[in-house]
Short mmCIF file of C-alpha atoms in Angstrom, two decimals:
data_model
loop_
_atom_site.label_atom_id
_atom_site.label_comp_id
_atom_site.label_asym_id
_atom_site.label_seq_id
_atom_site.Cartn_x
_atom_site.Cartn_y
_atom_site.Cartn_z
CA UNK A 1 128.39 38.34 115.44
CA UNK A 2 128.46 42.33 116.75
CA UNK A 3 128.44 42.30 120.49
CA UNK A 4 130.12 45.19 122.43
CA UNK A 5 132.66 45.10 124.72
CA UNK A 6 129.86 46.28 127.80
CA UNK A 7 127.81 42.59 126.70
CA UNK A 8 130.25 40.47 128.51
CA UNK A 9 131.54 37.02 128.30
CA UNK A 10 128.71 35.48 129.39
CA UNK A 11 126.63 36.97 126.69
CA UNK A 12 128.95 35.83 124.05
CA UNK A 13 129.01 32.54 125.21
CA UNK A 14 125.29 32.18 125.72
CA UNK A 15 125.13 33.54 121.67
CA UNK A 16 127.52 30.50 120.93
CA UNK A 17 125.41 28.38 122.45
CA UNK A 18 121.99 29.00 120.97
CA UNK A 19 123.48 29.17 117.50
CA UNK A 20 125.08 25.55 118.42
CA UNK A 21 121.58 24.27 119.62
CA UNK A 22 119.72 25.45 116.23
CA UNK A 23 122.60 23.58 114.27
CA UNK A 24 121.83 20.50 116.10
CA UNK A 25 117.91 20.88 116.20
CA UNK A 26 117.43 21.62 112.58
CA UNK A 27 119.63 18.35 111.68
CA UNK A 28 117.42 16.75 114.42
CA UNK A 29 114.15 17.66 111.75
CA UNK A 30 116.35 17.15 109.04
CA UNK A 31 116.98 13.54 109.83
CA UNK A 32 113.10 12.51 110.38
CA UNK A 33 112.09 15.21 107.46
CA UNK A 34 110.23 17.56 109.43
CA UNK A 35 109.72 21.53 109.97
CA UNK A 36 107.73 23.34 113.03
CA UNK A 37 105.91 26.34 112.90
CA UNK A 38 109.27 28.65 112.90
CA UNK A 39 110.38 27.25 109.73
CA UNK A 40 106.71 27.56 108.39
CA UNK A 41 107.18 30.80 108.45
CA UNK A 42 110.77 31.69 107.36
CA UNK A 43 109.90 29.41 104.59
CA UNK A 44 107.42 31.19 103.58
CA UNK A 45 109.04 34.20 103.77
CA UNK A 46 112.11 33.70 101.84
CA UNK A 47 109.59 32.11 99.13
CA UNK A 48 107.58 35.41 98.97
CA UNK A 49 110.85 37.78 99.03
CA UNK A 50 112.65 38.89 95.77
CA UNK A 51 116.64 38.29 95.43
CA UNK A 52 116.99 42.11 95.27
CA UNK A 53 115.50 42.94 98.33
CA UNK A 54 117.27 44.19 101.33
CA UNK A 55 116.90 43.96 105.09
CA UNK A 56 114.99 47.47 105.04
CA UNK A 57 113.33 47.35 101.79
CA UNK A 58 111.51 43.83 100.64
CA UNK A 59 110.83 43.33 97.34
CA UNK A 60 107.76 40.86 96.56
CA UNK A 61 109.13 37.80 94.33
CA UNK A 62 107.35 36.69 91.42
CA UNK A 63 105.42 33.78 93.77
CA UNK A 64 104.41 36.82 95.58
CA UNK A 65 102.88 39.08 93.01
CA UNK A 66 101.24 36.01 91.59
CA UNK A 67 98.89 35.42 94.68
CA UNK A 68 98.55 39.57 95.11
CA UNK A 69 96.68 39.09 91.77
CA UNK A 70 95.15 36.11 92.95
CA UNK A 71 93.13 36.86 95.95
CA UNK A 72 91.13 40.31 96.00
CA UNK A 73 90.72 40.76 100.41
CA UNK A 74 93.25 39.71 102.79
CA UNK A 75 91.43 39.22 106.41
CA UNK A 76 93.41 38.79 109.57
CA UNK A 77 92.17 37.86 112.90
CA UNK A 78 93.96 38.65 115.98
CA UNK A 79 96.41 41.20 115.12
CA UNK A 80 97.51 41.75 117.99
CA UNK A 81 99.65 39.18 118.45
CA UNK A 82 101.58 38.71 115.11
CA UNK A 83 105.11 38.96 115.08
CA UNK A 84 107.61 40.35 112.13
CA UNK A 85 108.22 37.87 110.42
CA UNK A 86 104.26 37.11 109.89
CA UNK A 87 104.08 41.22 109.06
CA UNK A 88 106.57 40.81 106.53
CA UNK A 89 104.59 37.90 105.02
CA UNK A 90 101.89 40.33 104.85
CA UNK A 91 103.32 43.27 103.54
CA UNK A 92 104.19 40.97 100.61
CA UNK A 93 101.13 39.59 100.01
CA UNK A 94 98.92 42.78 100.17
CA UNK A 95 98.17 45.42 98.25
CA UNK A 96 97.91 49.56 99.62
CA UNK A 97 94.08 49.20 100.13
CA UNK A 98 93.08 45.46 100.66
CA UNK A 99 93.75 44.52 103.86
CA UNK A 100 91.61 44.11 106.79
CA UNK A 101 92.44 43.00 110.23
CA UNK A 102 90.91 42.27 113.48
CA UNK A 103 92.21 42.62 116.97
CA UNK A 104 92.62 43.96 120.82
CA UNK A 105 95.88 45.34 121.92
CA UNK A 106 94.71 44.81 125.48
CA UNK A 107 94.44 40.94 124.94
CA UNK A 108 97.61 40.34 123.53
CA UNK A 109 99.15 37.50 125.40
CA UNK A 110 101.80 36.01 123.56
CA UNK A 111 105.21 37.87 123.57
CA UNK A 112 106.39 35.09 124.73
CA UNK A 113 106.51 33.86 121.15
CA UNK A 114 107.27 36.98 119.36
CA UNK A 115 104.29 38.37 119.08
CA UNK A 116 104.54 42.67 118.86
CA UNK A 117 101.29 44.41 119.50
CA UNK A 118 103.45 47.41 118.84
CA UNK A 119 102.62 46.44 115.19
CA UNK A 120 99.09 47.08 115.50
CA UNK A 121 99.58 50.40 117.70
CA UNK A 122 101.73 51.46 114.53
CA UNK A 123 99.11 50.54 112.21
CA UNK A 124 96.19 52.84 114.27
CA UNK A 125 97.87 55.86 114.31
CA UNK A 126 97.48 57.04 111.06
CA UNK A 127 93.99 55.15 110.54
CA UNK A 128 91.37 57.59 110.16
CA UNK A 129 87.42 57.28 111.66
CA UNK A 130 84.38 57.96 109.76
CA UNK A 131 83.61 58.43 106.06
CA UNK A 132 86.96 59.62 104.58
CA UNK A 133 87.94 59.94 100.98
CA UNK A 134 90.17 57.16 99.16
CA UNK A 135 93.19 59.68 99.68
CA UNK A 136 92.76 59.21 103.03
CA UNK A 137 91.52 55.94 103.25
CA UNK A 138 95.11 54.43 101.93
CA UNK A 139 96.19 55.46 105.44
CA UNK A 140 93.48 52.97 106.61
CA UNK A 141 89.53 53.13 108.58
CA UNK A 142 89.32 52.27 111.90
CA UNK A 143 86.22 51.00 113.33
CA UNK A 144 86.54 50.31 117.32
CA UNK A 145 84.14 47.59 118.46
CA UNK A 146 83.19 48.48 121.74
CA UNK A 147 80.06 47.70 122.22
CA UNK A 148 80.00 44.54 125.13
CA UNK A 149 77.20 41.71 124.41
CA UNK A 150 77.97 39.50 127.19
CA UNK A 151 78.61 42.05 130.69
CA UNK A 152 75.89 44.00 132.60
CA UNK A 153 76.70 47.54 132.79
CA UNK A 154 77.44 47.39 136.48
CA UNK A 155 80.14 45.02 135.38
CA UNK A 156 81.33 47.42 132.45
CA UNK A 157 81.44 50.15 134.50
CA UNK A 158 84.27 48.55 137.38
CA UNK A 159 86.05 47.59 134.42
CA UNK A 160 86.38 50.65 132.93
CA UNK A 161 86.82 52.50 136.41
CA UNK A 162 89.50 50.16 136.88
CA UNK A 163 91.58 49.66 133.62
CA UNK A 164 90.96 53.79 133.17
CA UNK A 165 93.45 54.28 136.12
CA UNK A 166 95.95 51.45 135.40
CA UNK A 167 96.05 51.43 131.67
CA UNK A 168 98.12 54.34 130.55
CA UNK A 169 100.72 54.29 127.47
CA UNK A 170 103.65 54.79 129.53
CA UNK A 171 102.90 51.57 131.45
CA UNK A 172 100.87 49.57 128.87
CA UNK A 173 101.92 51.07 125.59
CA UNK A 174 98.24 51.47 125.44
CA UNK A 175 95.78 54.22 126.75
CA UNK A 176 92.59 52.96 128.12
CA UNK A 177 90.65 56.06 126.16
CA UNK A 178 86.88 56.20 125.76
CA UNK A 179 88.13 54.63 122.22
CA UNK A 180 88.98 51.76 124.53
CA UNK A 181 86.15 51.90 127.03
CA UNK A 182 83.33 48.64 126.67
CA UNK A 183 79.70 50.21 125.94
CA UNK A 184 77.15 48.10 127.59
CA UNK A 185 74.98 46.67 124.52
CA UNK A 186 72.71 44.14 126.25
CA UNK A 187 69.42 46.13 127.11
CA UNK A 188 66.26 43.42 127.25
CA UNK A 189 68.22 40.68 127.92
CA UNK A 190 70.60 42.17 130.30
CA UNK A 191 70.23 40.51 133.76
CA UNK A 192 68.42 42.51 136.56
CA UNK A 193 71.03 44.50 139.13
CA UNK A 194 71.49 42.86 142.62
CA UNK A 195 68.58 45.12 145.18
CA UNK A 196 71.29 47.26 146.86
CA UNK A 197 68.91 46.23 149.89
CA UNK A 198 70.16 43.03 150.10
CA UNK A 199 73.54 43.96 150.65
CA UNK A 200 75.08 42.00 147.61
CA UNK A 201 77.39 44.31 145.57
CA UNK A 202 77.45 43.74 141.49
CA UNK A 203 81.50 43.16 141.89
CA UNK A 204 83.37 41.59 144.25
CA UNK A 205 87.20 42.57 144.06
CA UNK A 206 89.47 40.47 145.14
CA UNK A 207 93.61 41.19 145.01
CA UNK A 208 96.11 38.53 145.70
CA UNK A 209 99.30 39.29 146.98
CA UNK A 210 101.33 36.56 145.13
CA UNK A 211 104.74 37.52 146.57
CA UNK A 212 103.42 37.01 150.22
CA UNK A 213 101.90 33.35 149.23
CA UNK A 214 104.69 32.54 147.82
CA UNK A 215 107.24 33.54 150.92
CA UNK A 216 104.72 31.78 153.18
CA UNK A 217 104.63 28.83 151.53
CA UNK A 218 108.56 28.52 151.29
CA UNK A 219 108.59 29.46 154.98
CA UNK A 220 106.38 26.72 155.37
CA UNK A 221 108.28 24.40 153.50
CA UNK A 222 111.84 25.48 155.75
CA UNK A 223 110.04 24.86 158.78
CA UNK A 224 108.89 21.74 157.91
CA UNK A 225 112.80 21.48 157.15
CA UNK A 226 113.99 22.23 159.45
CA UNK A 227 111.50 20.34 161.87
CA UNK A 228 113.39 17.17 160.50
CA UNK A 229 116.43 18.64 161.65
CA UNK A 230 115.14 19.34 164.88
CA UNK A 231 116.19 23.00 164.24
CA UNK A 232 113.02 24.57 165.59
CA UNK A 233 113.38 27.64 163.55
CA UNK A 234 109.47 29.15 164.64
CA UNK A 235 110.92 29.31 168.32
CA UNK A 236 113.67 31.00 166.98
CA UNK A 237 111.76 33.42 163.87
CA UNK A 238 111.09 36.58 163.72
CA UNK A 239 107.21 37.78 163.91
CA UNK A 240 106.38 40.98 161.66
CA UNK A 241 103.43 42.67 162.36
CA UNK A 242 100.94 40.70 159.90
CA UNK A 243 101.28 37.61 162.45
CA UNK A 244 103.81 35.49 159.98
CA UNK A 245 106.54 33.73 160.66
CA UNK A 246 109.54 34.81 159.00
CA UNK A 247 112.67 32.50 158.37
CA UNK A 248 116.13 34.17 159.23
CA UNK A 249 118.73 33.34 156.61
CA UNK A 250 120.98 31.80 159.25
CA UNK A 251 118.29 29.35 159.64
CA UNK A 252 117.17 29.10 155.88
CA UNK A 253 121.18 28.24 155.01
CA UNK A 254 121.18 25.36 158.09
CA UNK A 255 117.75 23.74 157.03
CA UNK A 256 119.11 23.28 153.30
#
């Protein structure tokens, strides 16, 4: 309902219309007595949370307190990816000392849902390393599991070269430390190194230039366009110095 001035029509319009669309989608689940996994959750939440709380402060409900006492360990696996709302479920849930949770920042792949691996960056800094007393272990342990069991170390050691240079917090939120850096752990079993003799390397890096493709293949499409229109638009294109065809716009707006 607070949108500045600087937002913009279109802004307050779009607002209008998302709020319209979860009106009609929760009668839609409504109607054939269903919930999806958002709903799960908010359920759940507002089940857990206390009448008294506030938006900063959440107080566990009764429910809540009732399965803190109930279950001793709380274990969570891929941390990196939960979102507020499942932190918040959490929070009310656990107890200072009893939680333990699982996860790599660098594979978090689902913002896209709401996932925050912020959340677990917050949760590392003041974990400590080692044996620590229980003062200090309220602030939590951190164990990093970087030993590798399925790479060679030729492997391991690209990756690291690689990710070492492109990894930084300021890009990533995440620096690519020797905290972060994979150990090579296979030893026996580890697969013998390519002979450099033979000429093979360990790695082969390959990069893609997806912009390019994807220009070429419109071209490609335009031409073919164009071709129907007997427009002829590689006679008339200009060549850059890579040996592709580029479309001009005059001749992109007459073959659409």
């Amino acid at each position: 309902d607070k949108v500045s001035a600087a937002a913009g029509l279109q802004t307050k319009v779009l607002i209008e219309l998302v709020k319209k669309f979860e009106r009609l989608y929760s009668r839609a689940k409504l109607a054939v007595n269903c919930l999806d996994f958002a709903d799960l959750e908010h359920y759940a939440l507002k089940l857990l949370t206390d009448e008294s709380s506030s938006e900063d402060n959440l107080a566990p409900s009764k429910t809540a307190l009732a399965l803190r006492r109930r279950y001793k360990y709380i274990f969570v696996d891929e941390y990196q990816d939960i979102n507020p709302v499942q932190q918040a479920i959490l929070d009310l849930l656990s107890c200072e000392d009893n939680v333990f949770v699982v996860g790599d920042v660098k594979q978090s792949i689902y913002a896209w849902r709401g996932a925050e691996p912020e959340i677990f960056l917050e949760r590392l800094k003041p974990a400590r390393q080692g044996r620590v007393d229980r003062a200090d272990a309220l602030n939590g342990l951190r164990v990093d599991l970087n030993a590798n069991f399925r790479s060679a170390k030729g492997i391991l050691d690209f990756v690291n070269k690689i990710f070492g240079r492109i990894m930084t917090a300021s890009f990533a939120k995440i620096d690519y430390d020797e905290s972060a850096q994979l150990k090579p752990a296979l030893t026996s079993r580890a697969p013998s190194p390519v002979p450099r003799d033979r000429g093979e390397p360990i790695v082969e890096f390959h990069i893609l230039d997806e912009q390019n493709r994807d220009t070429d293949l419109q071209n490609q499409q335009i031409s073919e366009i164009a071709d129907d229109e007997n427009l002829n638009p590689v006679r008339n294109s200009t060549t850059v110095s890579n040996g592709v065809n580029v479309i001009s716009s005059r001749q992109r707006q007459a073959a659409m």
